[in-house]
mmCIF file of C-alpha atoms and ligand atoms in Angstrom:
data_model
loop_
_atom_site.group_PDB
_atom_site.id
_atom_site.type_symbol
_atom_site.label_atom_id
_atom_site.label_comp_id
_atom_site.label_asym_id
_atom_site.label_seq_id
_atom_site.Cartn_x
_atom_site.Cartn_y
_atom_site.Cartn_z
ATOM 1 C CA MET A 1 0.000 0.000 0.000
ATOM 2 C CA ASN A 2 1.365 3.439 -0.956
ATOM 3 C CA SER A 3 1.384 5.962 1.854
ATOM 4 C CA GLN A 4 0.141 9.442 0.975
ATOM 5 C CA LEU A 5 1.955 12.661 1.823
ATOM 6 C CA PRO A 6 -0.185 14.484 4.382
ATOM 7 C CA GLN A 7 -1.766 17.782 3.360
ATOM 8 C CA LEU A 8 -1.226 20.756 5.647
ATOM 9 C CA PHE A 9 -3.869 22.901 7.259
ATOM 10 C CA LYS A 10 -1.571 25.489 8.734
ATOM 11 C CA GLU A 11 -2.109 29.121 9.717
ATOM 12 C CA ASN A 12 -5.645 28.724 8.401
ATOM 13 C CA ILE A 13 -4.456 27.846 4.909
ATOM 14 C CA LEU A 14 -4.895 24.491 3.227
ATOM 15 C CA GLN A 15 -1.631 23.566 1.550
ATOM 16 C CA GLY A 16 -0.425 20.623 -0.423
ATOM 17 C CA THR A 17 0.312 19.361 -3.877
ATOM 18 C CA THR A 18 -3.210 18.157 -4.561
ATOM 19 C CA ILE A 19 -5.241 21.128 -3.392
ATOM 20 C CA VAL A 20 -7.791 22.267 -5.985
ATOM 21 C CA GLN A 21 -8.743 25.953 -6.050
ATOM 22 C CA LYS A 22 -11.887 27.537 -7.399
ATOM 23 C CA GLN A 23 -12.654 31.244 -7.556
ATOM 24 C CA THR A 24 -16.080 32.831 -7.933
ATOM 25 C CA TYR A 25 -16.259 36.405 -9.232
ATOM 26 C CA LEU A 26 -19.156 38.863 -9.385
ATOM 27 C CA LYS A 27 -19.531 38.046 -13.083
ATOM 28 C CA ASP A 28 -20.315 34.424 -12.105
ATOM 29 C CA LEU A 29 -23.222 35.472 -9.884
ATOM 30 C CA LYS A 30 -25.606 36.899 -12.481
ATOM 31 C CA GLY A 31 -29.164 36.692 -11.175
ATOM 32 C CA PHE A 32 -28.223 35.697 -7.630
ATOM 33 C CA PHE A 33 -28.835 39.084 -6.012
ATOM 34 C CA TYR A 34 -32.159 40.909 -5.775
ATOM 35 C CA HIS A 35 -30.550 44.069 -7.146
ATOM 36 C CA GLU A 36 -29.159 42.520 -10.337
ATOM 37 C CA ALA A 37 -28.789 45.972 -11.919
ATOM 38 C CA GLU A 38 -26.456 46.992 -9.093
ATOM 39 C CA ARG A 39 -24.368 43.828 -9.519
ATOM 40 C CA GLU A 40 -23.896 44.739 -13.181
ATOM 41 C CA LEU A 41 -22.592 48.179 -12.206
ATOM 42 C CA LEU A 42 -19.893 46.702 -9.963
ATOM 43 C CA LEU A 43 -16.481 45.500 -11.110
ATOM 44 C CA GLN A 44 -17.203 42.130 -12.715
ATOM 45 C CA ASN A 45 -13.743 40.777 -11.944
ATOM 46 C CA GLN A 46 -14.192 41.415 -8.241
ATOM 47 C CA LEU A 47 -13.484 38.181 -6.354
ATOM 48 C CA VAL A 48 -16.420 37.184 -4.137
ATOM 49 C CA TYR A 49 -15.103 33.881 -2.766
ATOM 50 C CA GLU A 50 -12.600 31.145 -3.335
ATOM 51 C CA VAL A 51 -12.514 27.554 -2.204
ATOM 52 C CA ASP A 52 -9.434 25.429 -1.583
ATOM 53 C CA ALA A 53 -10.383 21.781 -1.523
ATOM 54 C CA TYR A 54 -8.753 18.445 -0.911
ATOM 55 C CA PHE A 55 -10.278 15.483 -2.748
ATOM 56 C CA PRO A 56 -8.386 12.417 -1.538
ATOM 57 C CA VAL A 57 -10.754 10.096 -3.448
ATOM 58 C CA SER A 58 -12.733 10.505 -6.669
ATOM 59 C CA ALA A 59 -16.007 12.399 -6.572
ATOM 60 C CA GLY A 60 -18.800 9.902 -6.060
ATOM 61 C CA THR A 61 -16.833 7.523 -3.846
ATOM 62 C CA GLU A 62 -19.232 6.155 -1.251
ATOM 63 C CA GLY A 63 -17.714 6.440 2.213
ATOM 64 C CA GLY A 64 -15.069 9.017 1.232
ATOM 65 C CA LEU A 65 -14.774 12.513 2.667
ATOM 66 C CA PHE A 66 -13.792 15.857 1.146
ATOM 67 C CA PHE A 67 -12.303 18.816 2.981
ATOM 68 C CA GLY A 68 -12.407 22.464 1.926
ATOM 69 C CA VAL A 69 -11.777 26.004 3.076
ATOM 70 C CA THR A 70 -13.901 28.868 1.711
ATOM 71 C CA ARG A 71 -12.747 32.481 1.916
ATOM 72 C CA LEU A 72 -15.672 34.850 1.395
ATOM 73 C CA GLN A 73 -14.881 38.530 0.864
ATOM 74 C CA PRO A 74 -16.797 41.305 2.620
ATOM 75 C CA GLY A 75 -19.013 43.340 0.324
ATOM 76 C CA MET A 76 -22.554 44.183 -0.684
ATOM 77 C CA VAL A 77 -24.719 44.179 -3.784
ATOM 78 C CA GLY A 78 -27.333 46.781 -2.939
ATOM 79 C CA ASN A 79 -28.538 45.861 0.558
ATOM 80 C CA GLU A 80 -27.512 42.192 0.196
ATOM 81 C CA TYR A 81 -24.304 40.752 1.631
ATOM 82 C CA PHE A 82 -21.743 38.931 -0.496
ATOM 83 C CA MET A 83 -22.651 35.256 -0.316
ATOM 84 C CA THR A 84 -21.915 31.844 -1.739
ATOM 85 C CA ARG A 85 -24.175 30.438 -4.482
ATOM 86 C CA GLY A 86 -25.655 27.879 -2.128
ATOM 87 C CA HIS A 87 -26.760 24.371 -3.041
ATOM 88 C CA PHE A 88 -28.522 21.201 -2.052
ATOM 89 C CA HIS A 89 -26.401 18.100 -2.386
ATOM 90 C CA ALA A 90 -27.045 15.968 -5.484
ATOM 91 C CA ILE A 91 -27.555 13.020 -3.138
ATOM 92 C CA ALA A 92 -29.878 15.146 -1.081
ATOM 93 C CA ASN A 93 -29.562 13.290 2.224
ATOM 94 C CA ARG A 94 -25.805 13.919 2.526
ATOM 95 C CA ALA A 95 -24.890 16.077 5.541
ATOM 96 C CA GLU A 96 -21.902 18.383 6.025
ATOM 97 C CA TYR A 97 -19.937 20.237 8.684
ATOM 98 C CA TYR A 98 -18.968 23.899 8.430
ATOM 99 C CA TRP A 99 -16.852 25.660 11.034
ATOM 100 C CA THR A 100 -15.791 29.263 11.214
ATOM 101 C CA ILE A 101 -12.098 30.062 11.101
ATOM 102 C CA GLU A 102 -12.214 33.859 10.994
ATOM 103 C CA GLY A 103 -14.711 36.628 10.382
ATOM 104 C CA HIS A 104 -18.456 36.928 10.925
ATOM 105 C CA GLY A 105 -21.427 35.810 8.904
ATOM 106 C CA GLN A 106 -24.612 33.827 8.789
ATOM 107 C CA LEU A 107 -25.214 30.313 7.556
ATOM 108 C CA ILE A 108 -28.553 30.195 5.738
ATOM 109 C CA LEU A 109 -30.312 26.821 5.683
ATOM 110 C CA MET A 110 -33.432 25.941 3.721
ATOM 111 C CA ASN A 111 -35.318 22.640 3.478
ATOM 112 C CA HIS A 112 -37.283 21.293 0.494
ATOM 113 C CA GLU A 113 -40.448 22.937 1.879
ATOM 114 C CA ARG A 114 -38.524 26.243 1.540
ATOM 115 C CA GLU A 115 -38.542 26.793 5.314
ATOM 116 C CA ILE A 116 -35.477 28.838 6.147
ATOM 117 C CA CYS A 117 -33.328 29.578 9.180
ATOM 118 C CA ILE A 118 -29.967 31.176 9.932
ATOM 119 C CA GLU A 119 -27.081 30.332 12.253
ATOM 120 C CA GLU A 120 -24.561 32.918 13.347
ATOM 121 C CA MET A 121 -21.014 32.234 12.232
ATOM 122 C CA GLN A 122 -18.176 33.530 14.362
ATOM 123 C CA PRO A 123 -14.653 32.236 14.958
ATOM 124 C CA GLY A 124 -14.928 28.745 16.427
ATOM 125 C CA SER A 125 -18.616 28.164 15.659
ATOM 126 C CA LEU A 126 -19.373 24.657 14.426
ATOM 127 C CA HIS A 127 -22.359 24.039 12.156
ATOM 128 C CA TYR A 128 -23.898 20.679 11.370
ATOM 129 C CA ILE A 129 -25.814 20.914 8.097
ATOM 130 C CA PRO A 130 -28.286 18.017 7.998
ATOM 131 C CA GLY A 131 -29.115 16.299 4.729
ATOM 132 C CA HIS A 132 -31.918 17.768 2.601
ATOM 133 C CA MET A 133 -30.863 21.316 3.511
ATOM 134 C CA ALA A 134 -29.701 23.877 0.983
ATOM 135 C CA HIS A 135 -26.826 25.841 2.480
ATOM 136 C CA ARG A 136 -25.400 29.269 1.736
ATOM 137 C CA VAL A 137 -23.118 31.613 3.673
ATOM 138 C CA ALA A 138 -23.276 35.421 3.769
ATOM 139 C CA ASN A 139 -20.413 37.573 5.039
ATOM 140 C CA THR A 140 -22.005 40.142 7.355
ATOM 141 C CA GLY A 141 -18.719 41.580 8.627
ATOM 142 C CA ASN A 142 -16.184 44.070 7.320
ATOM 143 C CA SER A 143 -13.399 41.528 6.971
ATOM 144 C CA LEU A 144 -12.764 38.187 5.318
ATOM 145 C CA LEU A 145 -14.999 35.307 6.426
ATOM 146 C CA SER A 146 -13.144 32.028 6.264
ATOM 147 C CA PHE A 147 -14.727 28.663 7.073
ATOM 148 C CA GLY A 148 -13.838 25.021 6.809
ATOM 149 C CA ALA A 149 -16.096 22.314 5.434
ATOM 150 C CA CYS A 150 -16.146 18.535 5.450
ATOM 151 C CA TRP A 151 -18.640 16.609 3.316
ATOM 152 C CA PRO A 152 -19.145 13.127 1.838
ATOM 153 C CA ALA A 153 -17.306 12.454 -1.412
ATOM 154 C CA ASP A 154 -20.508 11.221 -3.037
ATOM 155 C CA ALA A 155 -22.648 14.218 -1.962
ATOM 156 C CA GLY A 156 -22.257 16.100 -5.249
ATOM 157 C CA TYR A 157 -23.909 19.465 -5.907
ATOM 158 C CA ASP A 158 -27.391 20.422 -7.009
ATOM 159 C CA TYR A 159 -26.906 24.075 -7.961
ATOM 160 C CA THR A 160 -29.794 24.231 -10.415
ATOM 161 C CA THR A 161 -32.588 24.259 -7.827
ATOM 162 C CA ILE A 162 -31.160 27.378 -6.184
ATOM 163 C CA GLU A 163 -30.253 28.958 -9.527
ATOM 164 C CA SER A 164 -33.819 28.645 -10.721
ATOM 165 C CA GLU A 165 -35.822 29.069 -7.507
ATOM 166 C CA GLY A 166 -33.435 30.886 -5.154
ATOM 167 C CA PHE A 167 -33.722 30.726 -1.386
ATOM 168 C CA SER A 168 -37.089 31.747 0.069
ATOM 169 C CA ALA A 169 -35.436 34.800 1.686
ATOM 170 C CA ARG A 170 -32.258 36.825 1.348
ATOM 171 C CA LEU A 171 -29.947 38.158 4.028
ATOM 172 C CA CYS A 172 -30.115 41.951 3.817
ATOM 173 C CA LYS A 173 -28.675 44.815 5.820
ATOM 174 C CA VAL A 174 -31.531 46.669 7.504
ATOM 175 C CA ASN A 175 -30.630 49.519 9.876
ATOM 176 C CA GLY A 176 -27.104 48.086 9.995
ATOM 177 C CA LEU A 177 -28.200 44.574 10.953
ATOM 178 C CA PRO A 178 -28.619 41.348 8.952
ATOM 179 C CA VAL A 179 -32.286 40.464 8.431
ATOM 180 C CA LEU A 180 -33.915 37.764 6.283
ATOM 181 C CA LEU A 181 -36.233 39.359 3.728
ATOM 182 C CA THR A 182 -38.455 37.672 1.166
ATOM 183 C CA ASP A 183 -38.580 39.248 -2.295
ATOM 184 C CA GLU A 184 -42.131 40.408 -1.488
ATOM 185 C CA GLN A 185 -40.849 42.208 1.614
ATOM 186 C CA GLN A 186 -38.034 43.803 -0.431
ATOM 187 C CA ALA A 187 -40.519 45.088 -2.973
ATOM 188 C CA LEU A 188 -42.576 46.973 -0.326
HETATM 189 C C1 PAN B 201 -18.717 23.981 0.418
HETATM 190 C C2 PAN B 201 -19.140 24.990 -0.669
HETATM 191 C C3 PAN B 201 -18.336 26.289 -0.701
HETATM 192 C C4 PAN B 201 -18.798 27.239 -1.828
HETATM 193 O O1 PAN B 201 -17.436 23.511 0.194
HETATM 194 O O2 PAN B 201 -19.056 24.327 -1.925
HETATM 195 O O3 PAN B 201 -18.485 26.969 0.519
HETATM 196 O O4 PAN B 201 -20.190 27.372 -1.867
HETATM 197 P P1 PAN B 201 -21.015 26.983 -3.161
HETATM 198 O O5 PAN B 201 -20.591 25.583 -3.535
HETATM 199 O O6 PAN B 201 -22.433 27.045 -2.759
HETATM 200 O O7 PAN B 201 -20.619 27.931 -4.245
HETATM 201 C C5 PAN B 201 -19.779 22.899 0.422
HETATM 202 O O8 PAN B 201 -20.864 23.150 0.867
HETATM 203 N N1 PAN B 201 -19.523 21.717 -0.127
HETATM 204 O O9 PAN B 201 -20.463 20.759 -0.175
HETATM 205 ZN ZN1 ZN B 202 -22.349 21.468 0.557
#
């Protein structure tokens, strides 16, 4: 059996020869924010978040685990905080852990009935995301929000449900505080 070189998770950075990086820019988030016209006015090459991930087994391997670190920039589109796309897992019952490394934000969770709730993210907070829950993170602070994640290698991603239907509410800044607002409430 070949032994693997260990990856490093050091000074809050995931390092190693097999780390895969993915960046998401404002231009990749067309239609995600309520104020789409305001997103278009912003610098399209502005980085919103990046993920460093370690995939020790192939995607789809039953029983395997993936590990990732997401760095979400502070920023706003209109009254809405910078956020991740958000997704259900393709195998919907697959759960996941998130934990906050630095910064402040909210984890937004929504079930298939479109019931929604939020959990406050602050350094050290640990979040168990049950299966069948869409999950998205918004950075509500003025600094980088960095969080770790661990999820099953066969979970996969269902991005299309959120792309087409969105979450049932958005995290918006109201009188300086994060508040969940439905699109109907925004329109008032
Ligand atoms: C995370 C997310 C990561 C980026 O690793 O993939 O935070 O968010 P989006 O995938 O929604 O763009 C995870 O939940 N993996 O399953
Ligand atoms: Zn996930």
